[in-house]
mmCIF file with all atom_site columns, C-alpha atoms in Angstrom:
data_model
loop_
_atom_site.group_PDB
_atom_site.id
_atom_site.type_symbol
_atom_site.label_atom_id
_atom_site.label_alt_id
_atom_site.label_comp_id
_atom_site.label_asym_id
_atom_site.label_entity_id
_atom_site.label_seq_id
_atom_site.pdbx_PDB_ins_code
_atom_site.Cartn_x
_atom_site.Cartn_y
_atom_site.Cartn_z
_atom_site.occupancy
_atom_site.B_iso_or_equiv
_atom_site.pdbx_formal_charge
_atom_site.auth_seq_id
_atom_site.auth_comp_id
_atom_site.auth_asym_id
_atom_site.auth_atom_id
_atom_site.pdbx_PDB_model_num
ATOM 1   C CA . MET A 1 1   ? -1.695  -5.314  13.903  1.00 79.00 ? 2   MET A CA 1
ATOM 2   C CA . ILE A 1 2   ? 1.498   -7.570  13.800  1.00 80.00 ? 3   ILE A CA 1
ATOM 3   C CA . CYS A 1 3   ? 4.662   -6.144  14.602  1.00 83.00 ? 4   CYS A CA 1
ATOM 4   C CA . ASN A 1 4   ? 7.561   -8.581  13.078  1.00 83.00 ? 5   ASN A CA 1
ATOM 5   C CA . TRP A 1 5   ? 11.244  -8.139  13.790  1.00 82.00 ? 6   TRP A CA 1
ATOM 6   C CA . THR A 1 6   ? 12.634  -11.036 13.358  1.00 72.00 ? 7   THR A CA 1
ATOM 7   C CA . THR A 1 7   ? 11.372  -12.786 9.807   1.00 64.00 ? 8   THR A CA 1
ATOM 8   C CA . THR A 1 8   ? 14.180  -15.104 9.389   1.00 68.00 ? 9   THR A CA 1
ATOM 9   C CA . GLY A 1 9   ? 16.262  -17.186 11.939  1.00 69.00 ? 10  GLY A CA 1
ATOM 10  C CA . LYS A 1 10  ? 16.285  -17.624 15.728  1.00 73.00 ? 11  LYS A CA 1
ATOM 11  C CA . PRO A 1 11  ? 16.692  -14.149 17.989  1.00 72.00 ? 12  PRO A CA 1
ATOM 12  C CA . TYR A 1 12  ? 19.340  -13.268 19.171  1.00 76.00 ? 13  TYR A CA 1
ATOM 13  C CA . ARG A 1 13  ? 18.265  -10.250 21.716  1.00 80.00 ? 14  ARG A CA 1
ATOM 14  C CA . ASN A 1 14  ? 15.422  -9.494  23.904  1.00 85.00 ? 15  ASN A CA 1
ATOM 15  C CA . TYR A 1 15  ? 13.871  -6.204  22.364  1.00 88.00 ? 16  TYR A CA 1
ATOM 16  C CA . SER A 1 16  ? 10.955  -4.131  23.773  1.00 90.00 ? 17  SER A CA 1
ATOM 17  C CA . LEU A 1 17  ? 9.044   -2.149  21.328  1.00 90.00 ? 18  LEU A CA 1
ATOM 18  C CA . ASN A 1 18  ? 7.895   1.370   22.250  1.00 91.00 ? 19  ASN A CA 1
ATOM 19  C CA . TYR A 1 19  ? 5.156   3.135   19.275  1.00 87.00 ? 20  TYR A CA 1
ATOM 20  C CA . SER A 1 20  ? 3.818   6.063   18.597  1.00 87.00 ? 21  SER A CA 1
ATOM 21  C CA . TYR A 1 21  ? 1.319   7.946   16.249  1.00 85.00 ? 22  TYR A CA 1
ATOM 22  C CA . GLY A 1 22  ? 0.118   11.811  16.521  1.00 82.00 ? 23  GLY A CA 1
ATOM 23  C CA . LYS A 1 23  ? 0.026   12.063  20.274  1.00 85.00 ? 24  LYS A CA 1
ATOM 24  C CA . ILE A 1 24  ? -0.512  8.481   21.150  1.00 84.00 ? 25  ILE A CA 1
ATOM 25  C CA . LYS A 1 25  ? 2.827   7.217   23.037  1.00 88.00 ? 26  LYS A CA 1
ATOM 26  C CA . LYS A 1 26  ? 2.669   3.008   23.771  1.00 89.00 ? 27  LYS A CA 1
ATOM 27  C CA . GLU A 1 27  ? 4.675   0.369   24.439  1.00 91.00 ? 28  GLU A CA 1
ATOM 28  C CA . CYS A 1 28  ? 4.103   -3.541  23.265  1.00 91.00 ? 29  CYS A CA 1
ATOM 29  C CA . LYS A 1 29  ? 1.008   -5.387  26.057  1.00 92.00 ? 30  LYS A CA 1
ATOM 30  C CA . ASN A 1 30  ? 1.006   -8.487  23.452  1.00 92.00 ? 31  ASN A CA 1
ATOM 31  C CA . TYR A 1 31  ? 4.578   -9.799  22.232  1.00 90.00 ? 32  TYR A CA 1
ATOM 32  C CA . SER A 1 32  ? 5.108   -13.124 20.314  1.00 88.00 ? 33  SER A CA 1
ATOM 33  C CA . THR A 1 33  ? 8.311   -14.834 21.161  1.00 87.00 ? 34  THR A CA 1
ATOM 34  C CA . GLU A 1 34  ? 10.317  -17.257 19.603  1.00 86.00 ? 35  GLU A CA 1
ATOM 35  C CA . SER A 1 35  ? 13.372  -19.538 22.048  1.00 83.00 ? 36  SER A CA 1
ATOM 36  C CA . GLY A 1 36  ? 12.799  -16.845 24.876  1.00 86.00 ? 37  GLY A CA 1
ATOM 37  C CA . TYR A 1 37  ? 12.898  -13.437 22.953  1.00 86.00 ? 38  TYR A CA 1
ATOM 38  C CA . ASN A 1 38  ? 10.231  -11.364 22.471  1.00 87.00 ? 39  ASN A CA 1
ATOM 39  C CA . SER A 1 39  ? 10.149  -11.047 18.408  1.00 86.00 ? 40  SER A CA 1
ATOM 40  C CA . GLY A 1 40  ? 6.990   -9.339  17.555  1.00 87.00 ? 41  GLY A CA 1
ATOM 41  C CA . CYS A 1 41  ? 4.293   -7.226  19.081  1.00 88.00 ? 42  CYS A CA 1
ATOM 42  C CA . ARG A 1 42  ? 0.430   -7.643  18.465  1.00 88.00 ? 43  ARG A CA 1
ATOM 43  C CA . ILE A 1 43  ? -1.014  -3.718  18.520  1.00 84.00 ? 44  ILE A CA 1
ATOM 44  C CA . GLU A 1 44  ? -5.146  -3.667  18.593  1.00 80.00 ? 45  GLU A CA 1
ATOM 45  C CA . ASN A 1 45  ? -6.846  -0.908  17.424  1.00 72.00 ? 46  ASN A CA 1
ATOM 46  C CA . VAL A 1 46  ? -5.310  0.626   14.419  1.00 68.00 ? 47  VAL A CA 1
ATOM 47  C CA . THR A 1 47  ? -7.997  1.658   13.075  1.00 66.00 ? 48  THR A CA 1
ATOM 48  C CA . ASP A 1 48  ? -7.537  5.112   14.331  1.00 68.00 ? 49  ASP A CA 1
ATOM 49  C CA . MET A 1 49  ? -3.379  4.811   13.516  1.00 69.00 ? 50  MET A CA 1
ATOM 50  C CA . TYR A 1 50  ? -3.875  4.434   9.672   1.00 66.00 ? 51  TYR A CA 1
ATOM 51  C CA . PHE A 1 51  ? -3.533  7.159   7.777   1.00 69.00 ? 52  PHE A CA 1
ATOM 52  C CA . LYS A 1 52  ? -0.877  8.673   10.171  1.00 77.00 ? 53  LYS A CA 1
ATOM 53  C CA . GLU A 1 53  ? 3.055   7.925   10.976  1.00 83.00 ? 54  GLU A CA 1
ATOM 54  C CA . PHE A 1 54  ? 3.986   5.638   12.904  1.00 85.00 ? 55  PHE A CA 1
ATOM 55  C CA . PHE A 1 55  ? 7.082   5.599   14.642  1.00 88.00 ? 56  PHE A CA 1
ATOM 56  C CA . THR A 1 56  ? 8.761   2.433   16.202  1.00 88.00 ? 57  THR A CA 1
ATOM 57  C CA . LEU A 1 57  ? 11.851  2.040   18.497  1.00 88.00 ? 58  LEU A CA 1
ATOM 58  C CA . LEU A 1 58  ? 12.774  -1.525  19.392  1.00 89.00 ? 59  LEU A CA 1
ATOM 59  C CA . ILE A 1 59  ? 14.835  -1.566  22.635  1.00 88.00 ? 60  ILE A CA 1
ATOM 60  C CA . ASP A 1 60  ? 17.290  -4.247  23.694  1.00 86.00 ? 61  ASP A CA 1
ATOM 61  C CA . ALA A 1 61  ? 17.822  -2.762  27.888  1.00 75.00 ? 62  ALA A CA 1
ATOM 62  C CA . ASN A 1 62  ? 20.873  -5.777  28.004  1.00 81.00 ? 63  ASN A CA 1
ATOM 63  C CA . THR A 1 63  ? 23.326  -3.818  25.436  1.00 82.00 ? 64  THR A CA 1
ATOM 64  C CA . SER A 1 64  ? 21.335  -0.497  25.326  1.00 80.00 ? 65  SER A CA 1
ATOM 65  C CA . THR A 1 65  ? 21.106  -1.235  21.644  1.00 83.00 ? 66  THR A CA 1
ATOM 66  C CA . GLU A 1 66  ? 18.092  0.938   20.336  1.00 86.00 ? 67  GLU A CA 1
ATOM 67  C CA . ILE A 1 67  ? 16.114  0.505   16.539  1.00 88.00 ? 68  ILE A CA 1
ATOM 68  C CA . LYS A 1 68  ? 14.282  3.655   15.332  1.00 90.00 ? 69  LYS A CA 1
ATOM 69  C CA . ASN A 1 69  ? 11.710  3.413   12.056  1.00 88.00 ? 70  ASN A CA 1
ATOM 70  C CA . LYS A 1 70  ? 8.861   5.184   10.727  1.00 89.00 ? 71  LYS A CA 1
ATOM 71  C CA . PHE A 1 71  ? 6.291   4.005   8.263   1.00 83.00 ? 72  PHE A CA 1
ATOM 72  C CA . LYS A 1 72  ? 2.757   4.876   6.921   1.00 80.00 ? 73  LYS A CA 1
ATOM 73  C CA . VAL A 1 73  ? 0.765   1.963   8.355   1.00 76.00 ? 74  VAL A CA 1
ATOM 74  C CA . HIS A 1 74  ? -1.389  2.022   4.933   1.00 74.00 ? 75  HIS A CA 1
ATOM 75  C CA . ASN A 1 75  ? 1.361   1.290   2.695   1.00 78.00 ? 76  ASN A CA 1
ATOM 76  C CA . LEU A 1 76  ? 2.082   -1.655  5.157   1.00 78.00 ? 77  LEU A CA 1
ATOM 77  C CA . VAL A 1 77  ? -0.838  -3.182  4.938   1.00 78.00 ? 78  VAL A CA 1
ATOM 78  C CA . LYS A 1 78  ? -1.702  -7.295  3.844   1.00 84.00 ? 79  LYS A CA 1
ATOM 79  C CA . PRO A 1 79  ? -5.545  -8.123  3.438   1.00 87.00 ? 80  PRO A CA 1
ATOM 80  C CA . ASN A 1 80  ? -7.517  -11.154 4.963   1.00 89.00 ? 81  ASN A CA 1
ATOM 81  C CA . PRO A 1 81  ? -8.165  -13.628 2.434   1.00 95.00 ? 82  PRO A CA 1
ATOM 82  C CA . PRO A 1 82  ? -11.680 -12.957 1.028   1.00 96.00 ? 83  PRO A CA 1
ATOM 83  C CA . PHE A 1 83  ? -14.065 -15.643 2.336   1.00 95.00 ? 84  PHE A CA 1
ATOM 84  C CA . ASN A 1 84  ? -17.823 -17.240 1.229   1.00 95.00 ? 85  ASN A CA 1
ATOM 85  C CA . LEU A 1 85  ? -17.106 -17.636 -1.808  1.00 95.00 ? 86  LEU A CA 1
ATOM 86  C CA . VAL A 1 86  ? -20.053 -18.398 -3.663  1.00 95.00 ? 87  VAL A CA 1
ATOM 87  C CA . VAL A 1 87  ? -20.259 -19.281 -7.138  1.00 93.00 ? 88  VAL A CA 1
ATOM 88  C CA . THR A 1 88  ? -24.047 -19.064 -8.762  1.00 92.00 ? 89  THR A CA 1
ATOM 89  C CA . ASN A 1 89  ? -25.263 -20.280 -12.678 1.00 89.00 ? 90  ASN A CA 1
ATOM 90  C CA . THR A 1 90  ? -27.090 -16.555 -13.744 1.00 88.00 ? 91  THR A CA 1
ATOM 91  C CA . SER A 1 91  ? -28.528 -18.137 -17.252 1.00 82.00 ? 92  SER A CA 1
ATOM 92  C CA . ASN A 1 92  ? -27.629 -20.659 -19.516 1.00 78.00 ? 93  ASN A CA 1
ATOM 93  C CA . ASN A 1 93  ? -23.666 -21.354 -19.364 1.00 82.00 ? 94  ASN A CA 1
ATOM 94  C CA . GLN A 1 94  ? -22.599 -18.086 -17.147 1.00 90.00 ? 95  GLN A CA 1
ATOM 95  C CA . LEU A 1 95  ? -22.087 -18.053 -13.834 1.00 93.00 ? 96  LEU A CA 1
ATOM 96  C CA . LYS A 1 96  ? -21.267 -15.560 -10.363 1.00 94.00 ? 97  LYS A CA 1
ATOM 97  C CA . LEU A 1 97  ? -18.987 -15.309 -8.339  1.00 96.00 ? 98  LEU A CA 1
ATOM 98  C CA . THR A 1 98  ? -19.440 -13.616 -5.157  1.00 96.00 ? 99  THR A CA 1
ATOM 99  C CA . TRP A 1 99  ? -17.241 -13.335 -1.779  1.00 96.00 ? 100 TRP A CA 1
ATOM 100 C CA . ASN A 1 100 ? -16.833 -11.210 1.446   1.00 95.00 ? 101 ASN A CA 1
ATOM 101 C CA . VAL A 1 101 ? -13.656 -9.296  2.584   1.00 93.00 ? 102 VAL A CA 1
ATOM 102 C CA . THR A 1 102 ? -13.223 -7.957  6.512   1.00 87.00 ? 103 THR A CA 1
ATOM 103 C CA . MET A 1 103 ? -11.535 -4.659  5.041   1.00 84.00 ? 104 MET A CA 1
ATOM 104 C CA . GLN A 1 104 ? -13.605 -1.801  3.852   1.00 84.00 ? 105 GLN A CA 1
ATOM 105 C CA . ARG A 1 105 ? -14.292 -2.897  -0.638  1.00 86.00 ? 106 ARG A CA 1
ATOM 106 C CA . HIS A 1 106 ? -13.552 0.928   -1.621  1.00 88.00 ? 107 HIS A CA 1
ATOM 107 C CA . CYS A 1 107 ? -10.039 0.342   -0.843  1.00 86.00 ? 108 CYS A CA 1
ATOM 108 C CA . LEU A 1 108 ? -9.630  -3.064  -2.798  1.00 91.00 ? 109 LEU A CA 1
ATOM 109 C CA . GLN A 1 109 ? -8.215  -4.343  -5.357  1.00 94.00 ? 110 GLN A CA 1
ATOM 110 C CA . PHE A 1 110 ? -9.225  -8.118  -6.347  1.00 96.00 ? 111 PHE A CA 1
ATOM 111 C CA . ASP A 1 111 ? -7.567  -10.946 -8.435  1.00 97.00 ? 112 ASP A CA 1
ATOM 112 C CA . ILE A 1 112 ? -10.066 -14.389 -9.349  1.00 97.00 ? 113 ILE A CA 1
ATOM 113 C CA . LYS A 1 113 ? -8.465  -16.616 -10.861 1.00 97.00 ? 114 LYS A CA 1
ATOM 114 C CA . TYR A 1 114 ? -10.327 -19.522 -11.980 1.00 96.00 ? 115 TYR A CA 1
ATOM 115 C CA . LYS A 1 115 ? -10.355 -23.024 -14.458 1.00 95.00 ? 116 LYS A CA 1
ATOM 116 C CA . SER A 1 116 ? -11.291 -26.278 -15.483 1.00 94.00 ? 117 SER A CA 1
ATOM 117 C CA . ASN A 1 117 ? -10.627 -29.600 -14.582 1.00 93.00 ? 118 ASN A CA 1
ATOM 118 C CA . LYS A 1 118 ? -9.644  -29.522 -18.665 1.00 92.00 ? 119 LYS A CA 1
ATOM 119 C CA . GLN A 1 119 ? -7.902  -26.649 -18.720 1.00 92.00 ? 120 GLN A CA 1
ATOM 120 C CA . THR A 1 120 ? -4.089  -26.990 -17.752 1.00 92.00 ? 121 THR A CA 1
ATOM 121 C CA . ASN A 1 121 ? -3.825  -22.392 -17.244 1.00 96.00 ? 122 ASN A CA 1
ATOM 122 C CA . TRP A 1 122 ? -5.410  -20.418 -14.907 1.00 96.00 ? 123 TRP A CA 1
ATOM 123 C CA . MET A 1 123 ? -7.404  -17.697 -16.175 1.00 95.00 ? 124 MET A CA 1
ATOM 124 C CA . ILE A 1 124 ? -7.028  -14.769 -13.958 1.00 96.00 ? 125 ILE A CA 1
ATOM 125 C CA . ALA A 1 125 ? -8.716  -11.407 -14.294 1.00 96.00 ? 126 ALA A CA 1
ATOM 126 C CA . SER A 1 126 ? -8.150  -8.103  -12.316 1.00 95.00 ? 127 SER A CA 1
ATOM 127 C CA . ILE A 1 127 ? -11.244 -6.104  -10.961 1.00 95.00 ? 128 ILE A CA 1
ATOM 128 C CA . GLN A 1 128 ? -11.568 -3.247  -8.231  1.00 91.00 ? 129 GLN A CA 1
ATOM 129 C CA . ASP A 1 129 ? -14.601 -2.239  -5.930  1.00 86.00 ? 130 ASP A CA 1
ATOM 130 C CA . LYS A 1 130 ? -16.684 -5.122  -6.740  1.00 93.00 ? 131 LYS A CA 1
ATOM 131 C CA . LEU A 1 131 ? -17.059 -7.734  -4.628  1.00 96.00 ? 132 LEU A CA 1
ATOM 132 C CA . PHE A 1 132 ? -18.653 -9.867  -7.861  1.00 96.00 ? 133 PHE A CA 1
ATOM 133 C CA . PHE A 1 133 ? -17.293 -11.552 -11.136 1.00 96.00 ? 134 PHE A CA 1
ATOM 134 C CA . ASP A 1 134 ? -19.017 -12.610 -14.268 1.00 94.00 ? 135 ASP A CA 1
ATOM 135 C CA . VAL A 1 135 ? -17.934 -15.855 -15.710 1.00 92.00 ? 136 VAL A CA 1
ATOM 136 C CA . PRO A 1 136 ? -19.158 -16.501 -19.333 1.00 83.00 ? 137 PRO A CA 1
ATOM 137 C CA . SER A 1 137 ? -19.268 -19.093 -21.428 1.00 86.00 ? 138 SER A CA 1
ATOM 138 C CA . VAL A 1 138 ? -18.548 -21.941 -18.951 1.00 89.00 ? 139 VAL A CA 1
ATOM 139 C CA . ASP A 1 139 ? -19.459 -25.526 -19.939 1.00 89.00 ? 140 ASP A CA 1
ATOM 140 C CA . PRO A 1 140 ? -21.375 -27.073 -17.820 1.00 86.00 ? 141 PRO A CA 1
ATOM 141 C CA . LYS A 1 141 ? -20.083 -30.961 -18.324 1.00 89.00 ? 142 LYS A CA 1
ATOM 142 C CA . LYS A 1 142 ? -16.783 -29.442 -16.224 1.00 92.00 ? 143 LYS A CA 1
ATOM 143 C CA . LEU A 1 143 ? -15.611 -29.088 -13.300 1.00 94.00 ? 144 LEU A CA 1
ATOM 144 C CA . TYR A 1 144 ? -14.433 -25.227 -12.401 1.00 94.00 ? 145 TYR A CA 1
ATOM 145 C CA . THR A 1 145 ? -12.471 -23.869 -9.512  1.00 95.00 ? 146 THR A CA 1
ATOM 146 C CA . PHE A 1 146 ? -12.356 -20.219 -8.342  1.00 96.00 ? 147 PHE A CA 1
ATOM 147 C CA . TYR A 1 147 ? -9.989  -18.362 -5.946  1.00 97.00 ? 148 TYR A CA 1
ATOM 148 C CA . VAL A 1 148 ? -9.674  -14.768 -5.018  1.00 97.00 ? 149 VAL A CA 1
ATOM 149 C CA . ARG A 1 149 ? -6.890  -13.378 -3.045  1.00 97.00 ? 150 ARG A CA 1
ATOM 150 C CA . SER A 1 150 ? -6.831  -9.217  -2.650  1.00 95.00 ? 151 SER A CA 1
ATOM 151 C CA . LYS A 1 151 ? -4.453  -6.088  -2.029  1.00 92.00 ? 152 LYS A CA 1
ATOM 152 C CA . LYS A 1 152 ? -5.136  -2.342  -0.624  1.00 88.00 ? 153 LYS A CA 1
ATOM 153 C CA . ASN A 1 153 ? -5.455  -0.174  -4.403  1.00 88.00 ? 154 ASN A CA 1
ATOM 154 C CA . ILE A 1 154 ? -3.826  2.849   -5.585  1.00 85.00 ? 155 ILE A CA 1
ATOM 155 C CA . TYR A 1 155 ? -6.727  4.456   -3.739  1.00 84.00 ? 156 TYR A CA 1
ATOM 156 C CA . CYS A 1 156 ? -5.784  3.678   -0.066  1.00 82.00 ? 157 CYS A CA 1
ATOM 157 C CA . GLY A 1 157 ? -2.672  2.663   -0.064  1.00 78.00 ? 158 GLY A CA 1
ATOM 158 C CA . THR A 1 158 ? 0.328   1.938   -1.736  1.00 78.00 ? 159 THR A CA 1
ATOM 159 C CA . THR A 1 159 ? 1.497   -1.575  -1.331  1.00 82.00 ? 160 THR A CA 1
ATOM 160 C CA . ASP A 1 160 ? 2.906   -5.202  -3.253  1.00 83.00 ? 161 ASP A CA 1
ATOM 161 C CA . LEU A 1 161 ? 1.521   -7.299  -0.185  1.00 89.00 ? 162 LEU A CA 1
ATOM 162 C CA . TRP A 1 162 ? -1.069  -9.563  -1.341  1.00 94.00 ? 163 TRP A CA 1
ATOM 163 C CA . SER A 1 163 ? -3.605  -11.390 0.448   1.00 94.00 ? 164 SER A CA 1
ATOM 164 C CA . GLU A 1 164 ? -3.530  -15.574 0.834   1.00 95.00 ? 165 GLU A CA 1
ATOM 165 C CA . TRP A 1 165 ? -5.725  -16.821 -2.046  1.00 97.00 ? 166 TRP A CA 1
ATOM 166 C CA . SER A 1 166 ? -9.213  -17.954 -0.253  1.00 97.00 ? 167 SER A CA 1
ATOM 167 C CA . LEU A 1 167 ? -10.408 -21.459 0.485   1.00 96.00 ? 168 LEU A CA 1
ATOM 168 C CA . PRO A 1 168 ? -11.535 -22.495 -3.144  1.00 96.00 ? 169 PRO A CA 1
ATOM 169 C CA . ALA A 1 169 ? -14.927 -22.927 -4.831  1.00 95.00 ? 170 ALA A CA 1
ATOM 170 C CA . TYR A 1 170 ? -16.433 -24.983 -7.458  1.00 94.00 ? 171 TYR A CA 1
ATOM 171 C CA . TRP A 1 171 ? -18.744 -25.048 -9.631  1.00 93.00 ? 172 TRP A CA 1
ATOM 172 C CA . GLY A 1 172 ? -20.200 -27.927 -12.311 1.00 89.00 ? 173 GLY A CA 1
ATOM 173 C CA . GLN A 1 173 ? -19.610 -31.343 -12.686 1.00 82.00 ? 174 GLN A CA 1
ATOM 174 C CA . ASN A 1 174 ? -16.182 -33.824 -12.653 1.00 72.00 ? 175 ASN A CA 1
ATOM 175 C CA . ASP A 1 175 ? -15.277 -36.406 -14.812 1.00 58.00 ? 176 ASP A CA 1
ATOM 176 C CA . SER A 1 176 ? -17.666 -39.105 -13.204 1.00 48.00 ? 177 SER A CA 1
ATOM 177 C CA . ALA A 1 177 ? -20.481 -37.117 -13.921 1.00 42.00 ? 178 ALA A CA 1
ATOM 178 C CA . THR A 1 178 ? -21.168 -36.509 -9.984  1.00 42.00 ? 179 THR A CA 1
ATOM 179 C CA . ARG A 1 179 ? -22.345 -33.156 -8.900  1.00 41.00 ? 180 ARG A CA 1
ATOM 180 C CA . LEU A 1 180 ? -21.170 -32.103 -6.174  1.00 44.00 ? 181 LEU A CA 1
ATOM 181 C CA . SER A 1 181 ? -22.743 -31.083 -2.841  1.00 38.00 ? 182 SER A CA 1
ATOM 182 C CA . TRP A 1 182 ? -25.586 -27.959 -4.543  1.00 37.00 ? 183 TRP A CA 1
ATOM 183 C CA . ASN A 1 183 ? -27.671 -25.546 -2.451  1.00 36.00 ? 184 ASN A CA 1
ATOM 184 C CA . ASP A 1 184 ? -30.914 -26.192 -2.450  1.00 33.00 ? 185 ASP A CA 1
ATOM 185 C CA . LYS A 1 185 ? -31.956 -24.496 -5.977  1.00 37.00 ? 186 LYS A CA 1
ATOM 186 C CA . GLY A 1 186 ? -29.043 -26.692 -7.215  1.00 38.00 ? 187 GLY A CA 1
ATOM 187 C CA . ASN A 1 187 ? -27.026 -24.528 -9.136  1.00 39.00 ? 188 ASN A CA 1
ATOM 188 C CA . SER A 1 188 ? -24.357 -23.587 -6.167  1.00 39.00 ? 189 SER A CA 1
ATOM 189 C CA . ARG A 1 189 ? -21.681 -24.532 -3.273  1.00 39.00 ? 190 ARG A CA 1
ATOM 190 C CA . ARG A 1 190 ? -20.831 -22.433 -0.760  1.00 36.00 ? 191 ARG A CA 1
ATOM 191 C CA . LEU A 1 191 ? -17.174 -22.631 1.302   1.00 33.00 ? 192 LEU A CA 1
ATOM 192 C CA . GLN A 1 192 ? -16.459 -20.982 3.706   1.00 31.00 ? 193 GLN A CA 1
ATOM 193 C CA . ALA A 1 193 ? -13.645 -19.779 5.734   1.00 30.00 ? 194 ALA A CA 1
ATOM 194 C CA . GLN A 1 194 ? -12.531 -18.664 9.510   1.00 26.00 ? 195 GLN A CA 1
ATOM 195 C CA . LEU A 1 195 ? -10.504 -16.005 9.690   1.00 26.00 ? 196 LEU A CA 1
ATOM 196 C CA . GLN A 1 196 ? -8.655  -15.571 12.885  1.00 26.00 ? 197 GLN A CA 1
#
């Protein structure tokens, strides 16, 4: 988890961070800096604090300034983008889009956006708790582009923080009738994203 206290502009105070959850109290060991000032803290192993109240104390030793905050961590999670998108031809003019995630799928909802090279507007579909989407009625003479994003669902938190969109996955033909690079079955392409 990354806690940032300088989101806009240049930092002007060098804060240190103390945090606590449950009976655990710690000081930040891994600061991010900007212009020589601490601007954030990377906190490892956050799963044990996930559903506990998380207290922070920013301290500027030069001015004795202290800023206290209380958070519910599970409401502040921005998931990593879905990755390993795979498009498979399941039957005549139907596709299945699958992907992987770094969080438990039962805590996520997904938006899928897709369109063909002949469309100007994106089609948007929303689903929960599944790592696949069935795409009905496609034209194999068109080139389709797919993206997926995720966010925490209402069962695991209350947040409006969506992940970034995934890397794209493609299926079909482009205007010159040249096939994309396909797998050995000739019906899908796989793209992978490296996560941090």
